Every structure is written in structure tokens, then in C-alpha cells.
JSON list of C-alpha atoms in Angstrom, two decimals:
[
{"chain": "V", "resi": 1, "resn": "UNK", "atom": "CA", "xyz": [-4.66, -3.54, -18.60]},
{"chain": "V", "resi": 2, "resn": "UNK", "atom": "CA", "xyz": [-0.88, -3.67, -18.14]},
{"chain": "V", "resi": 3, "resn": "UNK", "atom": "CA", "xyz": [-0.55, -1.11, -15.37]},
{"chain": "V", "resi": 4, "resn": "UNK", "atom": "CA", "xyz": [-0.29, -1.23, -11.60]},
{"chain": "V", "resi": 5, "resn": "UNK", "atom": "CA", "xyz": [-3.22, 0.01, -9.53]},
{"chain": "V", "resi": 6, "resn": "UNK", "atom": "CA", "xyz": [-1.48, 0.18, -6.15]},
{"chain": "V", "resi": 7, "resn": "UNK", "atom": "CA", "xyz": [1.77, 1.66, -4.91]},
{"chain": "V", "resi": 8, "resn": "UNK", "atom": "CA", "xyz": [5.11, -0.12, -5.16]},
{"chain": "V", "resi": 9, "resn": "UNK", "atom": "CA", "xyz": [5.45, -2.08, -1.90]},
{"chain": "V", "resi": 10, "resn": "UNK", "atom": "CA", "xyz": [7.94, -1.00, 0.75]},
{"chain": "V", "resi": 11, "resn": "UNK", "atom": "CA", "xyz": [10.42, -3.87, 1.15]},
{"chain": "V", "resi": 12, "resn": "UNK", "atom": "CA", "xyz": [12.70, -2.36, 3.80]},
{"chain": "V", "resi": 13, "resn": "UNK", "atom": "CA", "xyz": [13.41, 0.91, 5.56]},
{"chain": "V", "resi": 14, "resn": "UNK", "atom": "CA", "xyz": [13.44, 3.74, 5.67]},
{"chain": "V", "resi": 15, "resn": "UNK", "atom": "CA", "xyz": [16.68, 4.05, 7.61]},
{"chain": "V", "resi": 16, "resn": "UNK", "atom": "CA", "xyz": [18.86, 7.03, 8.43]},
{"chain": "V", "resi": 17, "resn": "UNK", "atom": "CA", "xyz": [22.64, 6.98, 7.96]},
{"chain": "V", "resi": 18, "resn": "UNK", "atom": "CA", "xyz": [25.70, 9.21, 7.53]},
{"chain": "V", "resi": 19, "resn": "UNK", "atom": "CA", "xyz": [24.27, 11.74, 9.94]},
{"chain": "V", "resi": 20, "resn": "UNK", "atom": "CA", "xyz": [26.29, 14.92, 10.53]},
{"chain": "V", "resi": 21, "resn": "UNK", "atom": "CA", "xyz": [25.36, 18.28, 12.04]},
{"chain": "V", "resi": 22, "resn": "UNK", "atom": "CA", "xyz": [23.99, 19.48, 8.68]},
{"chain": "V", "resi": 23, "resn": "UNK", "atom": "CA", "xyz": [22.98, 16.42, 6.64]},
{"chain": "V", "resi": 24, "resn": "UNK", "atom": "CA", "xyz": [21.59, 12.89, 6.72]},
{"chain": "V", "resi": 25, "resn": "UNK", "atom": "CA", "xyz": [20.91, 10.11, 4.20]},
{"chain": "V", "resi": 26, "resn": "UNK", "atom": "CA", "xyz": [17.50, 8.45, 4.15]},
{"chain": "V", "resi": 27, "resn": "UNK", "atom": "CA", "xyz": [17.34, 5.08, 2.36]},
{"chain": "V", "resi": 28, "resn": "UNK", "atom": "CA", "xyz": [14.68, 2.46, 1.64]},
{"chain": "V", "resi": 29, "resn": "UNK", "atom": "CA", "xyz": [13.86, -0.31, -0.84]},
{"chain": "V", "resi": 30, "resn": "UNK", "atom": "CA", "xyz": [10.66, -0.76, -2.86]},
{"chain": "V", "resi": 31, "resn": "UNK", "atom": "CA", "xyz": [9.43, -3.84, -4.70]},
{"chain": "V", "resi": 32, "resn": "UNK", "atom": "CA", "xyz": [9.14, -1.99, -8.02]},
{"chain": "V", "resi": 33, "resn": "UNK", "atom": "CA", "xyz": [10.88, 1.03, -9.49]},
{"chain": "V", "resi": 34, "resn": "UNK", "atom": "CA", "xyz": [9.67, 4.42, -8.32]},
{"chain": "V", "resi": 35, "resn": "UNK", "atom": "CA", "xyz": [11.00, 7.93, -7.76]},
{"chain": "V", "resi": 36, "resn": "UNK", "atom": "CA", "xyz": [12.36, 8.98, -4.35]},
{"chain": "V", "resi": 37, "resn": "UNK", "atom": "CA", "xyz": [11.14, 11.79, -2.12]},
{"chain": "V", "resi": 38, "resn": "UNK", "atom": "CA", "xyz": [11.53, 12.64, 1.55]},
{"chain": "V", "resi": 39, "resn": "UNK", "atom": "CA", "xyz": [9.25, 15.16, 3.20]},
{"chain": "V", "resi": 40, "resn": "UNK", "atom": "CA", "xyz": [10.44, 16.40, 6.58]},
{"chain": "V", "resi": 41, "resn": "UNK", "atom": "CA", "xyz": [10.07, 18.95, 9.35]},
{"chain": "V", "resi": 42, "resn": "UNK", "atom": "CA", "xyz": [10.75, 19.60, 13.02]},
{"chain": "V", "resi": 43, "resn": "UNK", "atom": "CA", "xyz": [7.29, 18.79, 14.43]},
{"chain": "V", "resi": 44, "resn": "UNK", "atom": "CA", "xyz": [5.85, 15.29, 14.57]},
{"chain": "V", "resi": 45, "resn": "UNK", "atom": "CA", "xyz": [2.47, 14.62, 13.01]},
{"chain": "V", "resi": 46, "resn": "UNK", "atom": "CA", "xyz": [2.25, 17.90, 11.15]},
{"chain": "V", "resi": 47, "resn": "UNK", "atom": "CA", "xyz": [2.42, 18.70, 7.47]},
{"chain": "V", "resi": 48, "resn": "UNK", "atom": "CA", "xyz": [6.09, 18.84, 6.54]},
{"chain": "V", "resi": 49, "resn": "UNK", "atom": "CA", "xyz": [7.11, 21.94, 4.58]},
{"chain": "V", "resi": 50, "resn": "UNK", "atom": "CA", "xyz": [10.39, 20.66, 3.14]},
{"chain": "V", "resi": 51, "resn": "UNK", "atom": "CA", "xyz": [10.81, 17.96, 0.51]},
{"chain": "V", "resi": 52, "resn": "UNK", "atom": "CA", "xyz": [13.92, 16.60, -1.22]},
{"chain": "V", "resi": 53, "resn": "UNK", "atom": "CA", "xyz": [13.43, 14.49, -4.33]},
{"chain": "V", "resi": 54, "resn": "UNK", "atom": "CA", "xyz": [15.12, 12.40, -7.00]},
{"chain": "V", "resi": 55, "resn": "UNK", "atom": "CA", "xyz": [13.08, 11.61, -10.12]},
{"chain": "V", "resi": 56, "resn": "UNK", "atom": "CA", "xyz": [15.12, 8.54, -11.17]},
{"chain": "V", "resi": 57, "resn": "UNK", "atom": "CA", "xyz": [13.03, 5.35, -11.17]},
{"chain": "V", "resi": 58, "resn": "UNK", "atom": "CA", "xyz": [14.89, 2.93, -8.84]},
{"chain": "V", "resi": 59, "resn": "UNK", "atom": "CA", "xyz": [14.19, 0.22, -6.26]},
{"chain": "V", "resi": 60, "resn": "UNK", "atom": "CA", "xyz": [17.08, 1.17, -3.92]},
{"chain": "V", "resi": 61, "resn": "UNK", "atom": "CA", "xyz": [16.32, 4.73, -2.83]},
{"chain": "V", "resi": 62, "resn": "UNK", "atom": "CA", "xyz": [18.72, 7.19, -1.18]},
{"chain": "V", "resi": 63, "resn": "UNK", "atom": "CA", "xyz": [17.85, 10.83, -0.54]},
{"chain": "V", "resi": 64, "resn": "UNK", "atom": "CA", "xyz": [20.31, 13.18, 1.14]},
{"chain": "V", "resi": 65, "resn": "UNK", "atom": "CA", "xyz": [18.85, 15.91, 3.32]},
{"chain": "V", "resi": 66, "resn": "UNK", "atom": "CA", "xyz": [21.12, 18.95, 3.50]},
{"chain": "V", "resi": 67, "resn": "UNK", "atom": "CA", "xyz": [21.18, 22.30, 5.28]},
{"chain": "V", "resi": 68, "resn": "UNK", "atom": "CA", "xyz": [19.76, 20.77, 8.45]},
{"chain": "V", "resi": 69, "resn": "UNK", "atom": "CA", "xyz": [19.99, 22.69, 11.71]},
{"chain": "V", "resi": 70, "resn": "UNK", "atom": "CA", "xyz": [22.49, 21.31, 14.24]},
{"chain": "V", "resi": 71, "resn": "UNK", "atom": "CA", "xyz": [21.12, 19.83, 17.49]},
{"chain": "V", "resi": 72, "resn": "UNK", "atom": "CA", "xyz": [17.60, 19.64, 15.99]},
{"chain": "V", "resi": 73, "resn": "UNK", "atom": "CA", "xyz": [15.34, 16.59, 15.84]},
{"chain": "V", "resi": 74, "resn": "UNK", "atom": "CA", "xyz": [13.72, 16.06, 12.44]},
{"chain": "V", "resi": 75, "resn": "UNK", "atom": "CA", "xyz": [10.75, 13.89, 11.54]},
{"chain": "V", "resi": 76, "resn": "UNK", "atom": "CA", "xyz": [10.29, 12.50, 8.03]},
{"chain": "V", "resi": 77, "resn": "UNK", "atom": "CA", "xyz": [8.34, 10.29, 5.69]},
{"chain": "V", "resi": 78, "resn": "UNK", "atom": "CA", "xyz": [9.80, 8.55, 2.66]},
{"chain": "V", "resi": 79, "resn": "UNK", "atom": "CA", "xyz": [7.52, 8.87, -0.36]},
{"chain": "V", "resi": 80, "resn": "UNK", "atom": "CA", "xyz": [7.63, 7.34, -3.83]},
{"chain": "V", "resi": 81, "resn": "UNK", "atom": "CA", "xyz": [5.56, 7.33, -7.00]},
{"chain": "V", "resi": 82, "resn": "UNK", "atom": "CA", "xyz": [5.78, 4.41, -9.43]},
{"chain": "V", "resi": 83, "resn": "UNK", "atom": "CA", "xyz": [5.62, 4.63, -13.22]},
{"chain": "V", "resi": 84, "resn": "UNK", "atom": "CA", "xyz": [1.81, 4.39, -13.14]},
{"chain": "V", "resi": 85, "resn": "UNK", "atom": "CA", "xyz": [1.40, 7.30, -10.72]},
{"chain": "V", "resi": 86, "resn": "UNK", "atom": "CA", "xyz": [0.68, 5.27, -7.57]},
{"chain": "V", "resi": 87, "resn": "UNK", "atom": "CA", "xyz": [1.94, 7.06, -4.44]},
{"chain": "V", "resi": 88, "resn": "UNK", "atom": "CA", "xyz": [3.53, 5.13, -1.58]},
{"chain": "V", "resi": 89, "resn": "UNK", "atom": "CA", "xyz": [4.50, 6.56, 1.77]},
{"chain": "V", "resi": 90, "resn": "UNK", "atom": "CA", "xyz": [6.30, 5.27, 4.86]},
{"chain": "V", "resi": 91, "resn": "UNK", "atom": "CA", "xyz": [5.28, 5.85, 8.43]},
{"chain": "V", "resi": 92, "resn": "UNK", "atom": "CA", "xyz": [6.77, 8.88, 10.11]}
]
């Protein structure tokens, strides 16, 4: 058929870097190109209300979360959708 029927595999990550009191970078690598999204919130295991996204189709993903509250623990999931609409998601 010429299209993928499952999500792009997660190769590595996600990892958090460049953390300051107001921002953090979330990065991960997928086995095929996909967009990049991070959904996040302050309570573990609950639906996260905030999402930051980049629609570029890449394998090396970096999403910068901004306007974070200082001295606050955040929980997140990296998410990606490949060119065929297959959604992938990391663990929290």
C-alpha cells in the first residue's frame, strides 16, 4: 500500500535539558520523521492541559517548554504523529 500502519518507533529519549526556572527543553529521537509535541502538567497520571508543538517532520525532536512556574515539578509525555497519521507517545 505504501504507507505505514504503526507509529514511528521511539529510538531514544525523551530527555530533559537546559532547565531554568521558567523553561526546559524536551528531546527525543524517532525512527522515522514525525512532528513533535509535548503535553504536560503538574499532576502525574492525569490529562495534561498544556501542549507545545512543532509541525516540522523530523527524526531528532526538540520542544522547548516556556512560561513554567519556578520550583514546580512538571510531568510530561512526548508525542509525535508520522506522515501517515500514526500517533506515538512516550511514557510519562
